[in-house]
Structure formats: structure tokens, C-alpha cells
Coordinates of C-alpha atoms in Angstrom, one line a residue:
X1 CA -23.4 -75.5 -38.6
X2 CA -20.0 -73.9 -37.9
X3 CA -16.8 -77.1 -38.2
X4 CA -13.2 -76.2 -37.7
X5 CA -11.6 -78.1 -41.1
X6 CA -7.9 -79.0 -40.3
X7 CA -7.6 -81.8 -42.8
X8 CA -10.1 -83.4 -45.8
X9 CA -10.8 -80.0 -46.4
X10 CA -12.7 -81.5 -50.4
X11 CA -14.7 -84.0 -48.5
X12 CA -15.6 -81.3 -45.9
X13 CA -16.5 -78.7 -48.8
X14 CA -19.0 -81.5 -51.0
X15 CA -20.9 -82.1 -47.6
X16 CA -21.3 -78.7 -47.0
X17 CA -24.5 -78.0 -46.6
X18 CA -26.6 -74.6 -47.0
X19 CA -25.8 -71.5 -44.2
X20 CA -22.7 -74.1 -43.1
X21 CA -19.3 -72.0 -41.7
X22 CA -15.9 -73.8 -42.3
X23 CA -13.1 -72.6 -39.5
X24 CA -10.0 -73.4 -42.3
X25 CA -6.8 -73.9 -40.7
X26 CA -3.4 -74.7 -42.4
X27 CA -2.7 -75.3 -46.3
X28 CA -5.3 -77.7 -48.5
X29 CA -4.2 -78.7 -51.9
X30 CA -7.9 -78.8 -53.8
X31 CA -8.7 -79.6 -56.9
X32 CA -11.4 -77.6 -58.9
X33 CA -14.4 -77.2 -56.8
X34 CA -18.0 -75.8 -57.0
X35 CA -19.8 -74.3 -54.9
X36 CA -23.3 -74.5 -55.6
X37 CA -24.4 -74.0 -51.8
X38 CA -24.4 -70.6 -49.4
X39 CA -22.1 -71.4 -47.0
X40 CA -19.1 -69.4 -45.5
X41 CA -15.4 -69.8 -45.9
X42 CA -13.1 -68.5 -43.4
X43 CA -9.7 -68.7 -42.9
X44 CA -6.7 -70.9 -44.5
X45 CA -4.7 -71.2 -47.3
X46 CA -6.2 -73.0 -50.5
X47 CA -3.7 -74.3 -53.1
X48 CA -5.7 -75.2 -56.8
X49 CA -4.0 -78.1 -58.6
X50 CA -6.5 -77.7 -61.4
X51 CA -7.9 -74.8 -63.8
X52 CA -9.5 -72.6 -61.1
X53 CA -9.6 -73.1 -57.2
X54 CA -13.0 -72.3 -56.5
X55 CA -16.5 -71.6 -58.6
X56 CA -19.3 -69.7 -57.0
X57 CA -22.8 -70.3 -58.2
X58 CA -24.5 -69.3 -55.1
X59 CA -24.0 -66.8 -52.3
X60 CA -20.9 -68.0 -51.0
X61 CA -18.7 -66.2 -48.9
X62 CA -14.9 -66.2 -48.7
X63 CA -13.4 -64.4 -45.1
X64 CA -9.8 -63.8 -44.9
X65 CA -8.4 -66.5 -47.4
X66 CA -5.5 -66.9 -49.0
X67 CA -6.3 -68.4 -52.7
X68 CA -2.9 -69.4 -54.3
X69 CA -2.8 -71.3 -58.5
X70 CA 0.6 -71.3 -59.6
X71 CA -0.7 -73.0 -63.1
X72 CA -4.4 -71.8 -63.4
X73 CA -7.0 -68.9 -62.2
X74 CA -8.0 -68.0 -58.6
X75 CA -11.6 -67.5 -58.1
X76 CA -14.6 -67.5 -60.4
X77 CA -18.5 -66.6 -59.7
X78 CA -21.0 -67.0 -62.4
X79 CA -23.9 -66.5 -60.1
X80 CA -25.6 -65.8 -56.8
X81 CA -24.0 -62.9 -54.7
X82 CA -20.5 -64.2 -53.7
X83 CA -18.8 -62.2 -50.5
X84 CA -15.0 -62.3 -51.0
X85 CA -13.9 -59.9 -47.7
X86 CA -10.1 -59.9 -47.2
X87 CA -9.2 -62.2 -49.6
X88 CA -5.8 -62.3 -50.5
X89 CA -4.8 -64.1 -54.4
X90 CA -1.7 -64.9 -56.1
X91 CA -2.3 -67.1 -59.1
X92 CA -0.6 -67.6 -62.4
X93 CA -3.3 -66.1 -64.8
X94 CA -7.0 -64.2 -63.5
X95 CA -7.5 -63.8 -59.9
X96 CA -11.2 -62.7 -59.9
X97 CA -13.5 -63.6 -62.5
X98 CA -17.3 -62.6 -62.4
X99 CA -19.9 -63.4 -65.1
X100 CA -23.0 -64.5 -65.9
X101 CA -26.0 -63.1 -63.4
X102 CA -23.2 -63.2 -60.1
X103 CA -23.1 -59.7 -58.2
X104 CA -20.7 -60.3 -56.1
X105 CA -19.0 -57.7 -53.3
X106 CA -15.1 -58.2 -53.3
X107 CA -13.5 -55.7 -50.2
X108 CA -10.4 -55.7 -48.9
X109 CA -8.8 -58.1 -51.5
X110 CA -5.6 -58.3 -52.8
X111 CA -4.3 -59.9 -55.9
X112 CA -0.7 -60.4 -57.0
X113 CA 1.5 -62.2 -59.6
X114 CA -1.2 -62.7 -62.0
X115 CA -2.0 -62.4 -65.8
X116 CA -5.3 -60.7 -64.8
X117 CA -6.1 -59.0 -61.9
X118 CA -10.1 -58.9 -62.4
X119 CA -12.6 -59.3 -65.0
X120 CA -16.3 -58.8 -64.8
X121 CA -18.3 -59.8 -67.9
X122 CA -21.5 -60.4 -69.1
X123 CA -24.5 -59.3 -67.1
X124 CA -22.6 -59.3 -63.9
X125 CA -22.9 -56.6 -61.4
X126 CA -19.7 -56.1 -59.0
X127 CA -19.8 -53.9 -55.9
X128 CA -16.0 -53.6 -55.5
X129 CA -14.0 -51.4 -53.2
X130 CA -10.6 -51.4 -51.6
X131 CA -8.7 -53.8 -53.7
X132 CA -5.0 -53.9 -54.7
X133 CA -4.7 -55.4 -57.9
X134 CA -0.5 -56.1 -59.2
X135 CA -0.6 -58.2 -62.4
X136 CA 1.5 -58.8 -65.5
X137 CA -1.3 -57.8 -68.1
X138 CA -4.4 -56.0 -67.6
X139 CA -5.6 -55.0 -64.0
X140 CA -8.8 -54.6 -64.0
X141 CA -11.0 -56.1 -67.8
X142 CA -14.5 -55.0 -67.7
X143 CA -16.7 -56.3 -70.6
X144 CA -19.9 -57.4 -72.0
X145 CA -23.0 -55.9 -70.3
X146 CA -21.4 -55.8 -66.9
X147 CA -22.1 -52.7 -64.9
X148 CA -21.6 -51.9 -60.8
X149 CA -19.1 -49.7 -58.8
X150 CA -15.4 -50.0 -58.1
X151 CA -14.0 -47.8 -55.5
X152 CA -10.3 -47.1 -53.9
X153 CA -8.9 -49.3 -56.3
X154 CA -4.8 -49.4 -57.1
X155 CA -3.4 -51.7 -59.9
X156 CA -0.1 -51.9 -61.0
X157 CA -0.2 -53.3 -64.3
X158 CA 2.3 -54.9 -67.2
X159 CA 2.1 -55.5 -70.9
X160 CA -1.7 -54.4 -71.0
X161 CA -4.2 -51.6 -69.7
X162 CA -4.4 -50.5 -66.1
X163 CA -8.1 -50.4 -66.7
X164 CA -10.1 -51.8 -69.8
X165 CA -13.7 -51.1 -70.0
X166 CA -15.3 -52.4 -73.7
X167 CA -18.4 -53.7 -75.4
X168 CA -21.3 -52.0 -73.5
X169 CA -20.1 -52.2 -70.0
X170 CA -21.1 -48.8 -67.8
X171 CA -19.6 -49.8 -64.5
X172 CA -18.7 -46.5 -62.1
X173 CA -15.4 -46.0 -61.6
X174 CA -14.2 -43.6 -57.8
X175 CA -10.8 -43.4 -56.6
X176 CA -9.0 -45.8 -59.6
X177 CA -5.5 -45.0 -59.3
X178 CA -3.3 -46.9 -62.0
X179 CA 0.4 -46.8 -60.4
X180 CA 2.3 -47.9 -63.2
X181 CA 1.6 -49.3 -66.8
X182 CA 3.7 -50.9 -69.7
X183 CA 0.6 -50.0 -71.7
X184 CA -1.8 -47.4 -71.4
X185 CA -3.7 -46.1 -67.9
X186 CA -7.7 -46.7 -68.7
X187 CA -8.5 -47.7 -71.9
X188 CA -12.5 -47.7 -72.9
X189 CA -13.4 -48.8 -76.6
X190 CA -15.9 -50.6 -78.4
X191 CA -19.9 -48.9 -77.4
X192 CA -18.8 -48.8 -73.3
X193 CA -20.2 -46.0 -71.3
X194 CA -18.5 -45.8 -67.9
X195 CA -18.0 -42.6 -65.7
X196 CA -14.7 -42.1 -64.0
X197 CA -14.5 -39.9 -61.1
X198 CA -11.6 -38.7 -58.9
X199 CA -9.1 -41.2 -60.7
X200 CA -5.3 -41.1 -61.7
X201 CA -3.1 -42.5 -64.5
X202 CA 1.1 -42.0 -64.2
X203 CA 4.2 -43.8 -65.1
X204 CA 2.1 -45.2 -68.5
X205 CA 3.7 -46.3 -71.9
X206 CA 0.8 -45.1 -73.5
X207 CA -1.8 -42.3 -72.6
X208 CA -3.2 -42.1 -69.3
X209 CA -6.5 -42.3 -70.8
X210 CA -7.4 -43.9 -74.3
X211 CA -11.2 -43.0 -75.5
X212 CA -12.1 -45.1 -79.4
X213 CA -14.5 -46.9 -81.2
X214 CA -17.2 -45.9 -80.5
X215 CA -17.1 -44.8 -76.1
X216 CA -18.5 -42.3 -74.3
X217 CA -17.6 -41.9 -70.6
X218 CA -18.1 -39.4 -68.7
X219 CA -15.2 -38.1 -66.9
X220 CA -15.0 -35.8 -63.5
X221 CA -11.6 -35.4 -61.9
X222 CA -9.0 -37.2 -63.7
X223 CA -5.1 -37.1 -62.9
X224 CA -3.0 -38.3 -65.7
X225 CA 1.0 -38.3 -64.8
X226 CA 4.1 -38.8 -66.4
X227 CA 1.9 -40.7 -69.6
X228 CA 3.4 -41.0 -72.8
X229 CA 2.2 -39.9 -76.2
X230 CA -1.0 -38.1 -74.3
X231 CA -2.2 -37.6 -70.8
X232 CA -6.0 -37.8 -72.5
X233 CA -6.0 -39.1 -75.7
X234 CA -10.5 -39.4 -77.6
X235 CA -9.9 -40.5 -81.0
X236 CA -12.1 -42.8 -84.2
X237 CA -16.1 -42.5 -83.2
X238 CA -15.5 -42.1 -79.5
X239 CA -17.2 -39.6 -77.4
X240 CA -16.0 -38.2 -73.8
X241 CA -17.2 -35.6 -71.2
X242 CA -14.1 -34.9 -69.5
X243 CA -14.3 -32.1 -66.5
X244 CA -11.7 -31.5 -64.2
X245 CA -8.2 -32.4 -65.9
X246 CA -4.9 -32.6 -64.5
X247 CA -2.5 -33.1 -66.7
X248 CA 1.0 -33.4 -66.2
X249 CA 4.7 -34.4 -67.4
X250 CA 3.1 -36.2 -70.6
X251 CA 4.5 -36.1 -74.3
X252 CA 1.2 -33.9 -75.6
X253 CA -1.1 -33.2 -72.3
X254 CA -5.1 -33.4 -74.4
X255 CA -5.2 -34.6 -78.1
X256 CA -9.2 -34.8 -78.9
X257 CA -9.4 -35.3 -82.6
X258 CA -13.0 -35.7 -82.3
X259 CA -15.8 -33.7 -80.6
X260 CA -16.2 -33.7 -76.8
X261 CA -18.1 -31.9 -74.1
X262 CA -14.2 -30.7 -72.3
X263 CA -15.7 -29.1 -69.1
X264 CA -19.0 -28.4 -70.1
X265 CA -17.7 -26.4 -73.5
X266 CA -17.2 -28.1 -76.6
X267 CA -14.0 -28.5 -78.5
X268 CA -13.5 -30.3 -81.9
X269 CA -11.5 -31.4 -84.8
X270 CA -7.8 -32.0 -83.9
X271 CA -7.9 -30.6 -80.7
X272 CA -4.0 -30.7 -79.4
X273 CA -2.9 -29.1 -76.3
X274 CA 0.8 -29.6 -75.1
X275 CA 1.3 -26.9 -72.7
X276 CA 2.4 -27.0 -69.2
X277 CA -0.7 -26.6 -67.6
X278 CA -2.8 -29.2 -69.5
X279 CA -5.3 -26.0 -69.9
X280 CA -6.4 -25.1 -73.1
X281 CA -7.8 -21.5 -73.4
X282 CA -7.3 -20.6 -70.4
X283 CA -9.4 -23.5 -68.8
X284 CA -8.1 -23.9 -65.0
X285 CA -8.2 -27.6 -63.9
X286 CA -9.3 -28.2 -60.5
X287 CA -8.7 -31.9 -59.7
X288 CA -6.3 -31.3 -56.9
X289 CA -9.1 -32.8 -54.8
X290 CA -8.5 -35.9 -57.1
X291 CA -4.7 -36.2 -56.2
X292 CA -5.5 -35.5 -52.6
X293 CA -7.5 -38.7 -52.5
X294 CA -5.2 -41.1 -54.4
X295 CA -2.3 -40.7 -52.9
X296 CA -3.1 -42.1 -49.7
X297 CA -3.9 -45.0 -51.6
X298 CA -1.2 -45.1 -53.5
X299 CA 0.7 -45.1 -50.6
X300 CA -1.5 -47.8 -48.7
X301 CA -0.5 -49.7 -52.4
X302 CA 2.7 -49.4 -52.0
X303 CA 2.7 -50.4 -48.3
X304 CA 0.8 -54.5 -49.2
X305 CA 3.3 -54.5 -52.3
X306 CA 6.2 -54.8 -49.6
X307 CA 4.5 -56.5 -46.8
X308 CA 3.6 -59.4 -49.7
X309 CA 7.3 -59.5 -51.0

């Protein structure tokens, strides 16, 4: 049944029933709610008074929202296979959270003013792809067991990582682009295992990219800017495959000080390159294609950063 929801938007949501489409219109103060039904969201502004706004444990789908939690988080699925398509989020600490078995597919969202942009955790499986992510700590926090693809992404992030991938997590990374970072770009510790391809890491406090523990991505086509301390930075037990470098403006461009497969040739031990080029022996990076792609998004970023202000 399709309803156009004006007012008593709560009472309207717990009589929801399953395949049910609510027509939101205007602002709705809401308390926590769960959704443990498959029913369709569309429209509206929704205002969370409590912890979170909204819960997912079904296939729920949120169209063109507007999520807002000055106190709390934004939206949180710990199951089913939410739809969030053109959701825009501005809460106090995580916008998106996915865990448990959810697989959710998040487009077109954007998420501003928060603590968190994103997490994924667990065994959760994300399908993610144009998202804007601006927050004051880490952008995007993948952990746990959680895997799934994140494409044409573009954070802007504060006191923490761009992009933190730990524990075992193996998620696909395309077209990341970190803007700007009071920390490091991509940071991937613990036993993770993601590959990164065609992303870009400038204006960081600390390296564009930050391999330890005991990581092993593998890395084609990767752009690292204006970084400090290293543009690529594999150090402790980690591991990297790293092909396609372009490396530029940072305090020391590639410090390996562990053995890596560097465009399908190994280097090892102490590895530290600082010259212009970001090239060692005589290795000729070809990730202009990756710079080609990002900055369209970077400027698309740019473009939602003002039309939100």
C-alpha cells in the first residue's frame, strides 16, 4: 500500500506493514525506530531525538531522505539488504553503520558534519558507490570480516584516516579519492586484505597510504599528493602489491622497509625513495589514468560541499 505521511509519521512507521511505500512530506521528530519490515521510505526530512534515527533489520529502502541527529548516529542496518538511494545525512557522530549479516546498497548518498562518515563491520557486505562522505574523524572504517565494493567515493576527513580498513576485512576499493586529511589518506593494519584501484590520497598529515601489522593489499593505480612523512609508507609485518604509483609533493615519496611485490618486481629492506618522480630505478608510473578519473569527482565533491553550506 502506498500512504502520503504528513503528520504521525511513528504511528504510521509501527503499522507499516510488509511491501508498504510512505510518501514523507515535511520534518518528523522520531525517536529511535526499527524497522523489522520491507517497506519503502521516500521523501522527507527525519530528525532522531534518540541514539540513532532509524535501524534496518530487513530490506528496507530509504529514497531521497534527509536523515538529520544533532546528538546521536544517523542510520544503522544489521541485516536484510537495506536500499539507501539519495540519501542525504548530517548527524553528530556515524552516519552509516552496517553490520551483522546486512548487505545493503548505499548510492548517491551524502554524509556531512559527522564523527564517522561510514562503518561496515562484521560479516556485512556493502555495495557502495557514489557517496560523499565530509566528517570530523574517520571517513570511511571498515572492519571485522566485512567485504563488498566501494566505488566513486570522496571523503574529506579530520583528526582520523580518510579510509581505515583493519582486522580481516577485504572490501574492493575503485575511484576512492581522499580530499583532505588531518591524519593519514588510507590506512590498512591488523590481517586486512583489500585491493585499491584507481584511488588518490592529497593534502594528508600523514602518508597517503599507511600499510602495518600484519596487511596485504593489493594496490593498482594509486595517486598520493601533497602527503606528509610518505606518499606510500609498508612498514612492521605488513605486505603490499603496489603497481602503478604516482607520487607527488610528499616529504619521502615510497619508504618500504619491508618486502613488497612494487610493480611486479620485488624490493626490500629499507627501501626509501625521495625523488621527484616517485620512481625508483628507473620505474615509470603510469597512473595518470588514475588522476583522470578522480578529479571529476573531486570536483563533483567540491560542488555538494557548497550547495550543502
Amino acid at each position: 500500500m502506498t500512504r502520503t505521511v504528513k503528520e504521525g509519521l511513528e504511528q504510521a512507521l509501527r503499522d507499516a506493514k510488509e511491501g508498504d511505500v510512505l510518501l514523507i512530506e515535511g520534518r518528523h521528530e522520531l525517536p529511535e525506530m526499527v524497522l523489522e519490515e520491507s517497506i519503502t521510505l521516500r521523501g522527507g526530512t527525519l530528525v532522531g531525538t534518540g541514539e540513532r534515527v532509524l535501524k534496518l533489520l530487513a530490506d528496507v529502502t530509504l529514497q531521497e531522505l534527509t536523515v538529520l541527529n544533532p546528538r546521536g548516529h544517523g542510520v544503522v542496518g544489521m541485516a536484510g539488504s537495506p536500499r539507501l538511494d539519495r540519501v542525504q545525512l548530517r548527524v553528530a557522530e556515524t552516519g552509516l553503520a552496517f553490520g551483522g549479516s546486512a548487505t545493503p546498497w548505499v548510492g548517491g548518498c551524502r554524509v556531512a558534519g559527522c564523527r564517522t562518515g561510514m562503518t561496515v563491520q562484521d560479516d556485512a557486505v556493502a555495495w557502495v558507490e557514489d557517496l560523499h562522505i565530509q566528517s570530523n574523524g574517520c571517513g570511511l572504517f571498515i572492519r571485522g570480516r566485512a567485504s563488498g565494493n566501494f566505488s566513486q567515493v570522496a571523503i574529506m576527513a579530520g583528526q582520523l584516516a580518510g579510509v581505515e580498513i583493519c582486522g580481516q576485512a577485504s572490501p574492493v576499493l575503485v575511484g576512492v579519492a581522499v580530499v583532505a586529511s588531518g591524519a593519514g589518506g588510507f590506512y590498512v593494519h591488523e590481517q586486512a586484505t583489500p585491493e585499491l584501484h584507481g584511488c588518490l590520497a592529497q593534502h594528508c598529515a600523514l602518508p597517503g597510504l599507511e600499510v602495518r601489522g600484519q596487511a596485504n593489499p593489493t594496490v593498482d593505480g594509486f595517486v598520493a599528493r601533497t602527503c606528509s612523512q610518505a606518499g606510500v609508507l609498508v612498514h612492521q609485518e605488513g605486505r603490499a602489491t603496489l603497481m602503478e604509483l604516482e607520487l607527488e609533493d610528499c616529504e619521502v615519496s615510497l619508504d618500504v622497509r619491508v618486502t613488497v611485490d612494487l610493480a611486479n618486481r620485488v624490493y626490500s629492506s629499507h627501501y626509501s625513495d625521495d625523488t621527484e618522480t616517485g620512481s625508483p630505478d628507473g620505474m615509470a608510473p603510469s597512473a595518470s589514468s588514475t588522476a583522470s578519473t578522480a578529479w571529476p569527482l573531486l570536483q563533483s565533491f567540491q560542488q555538494s560541499l557548497s550547495t550543502s553550506a
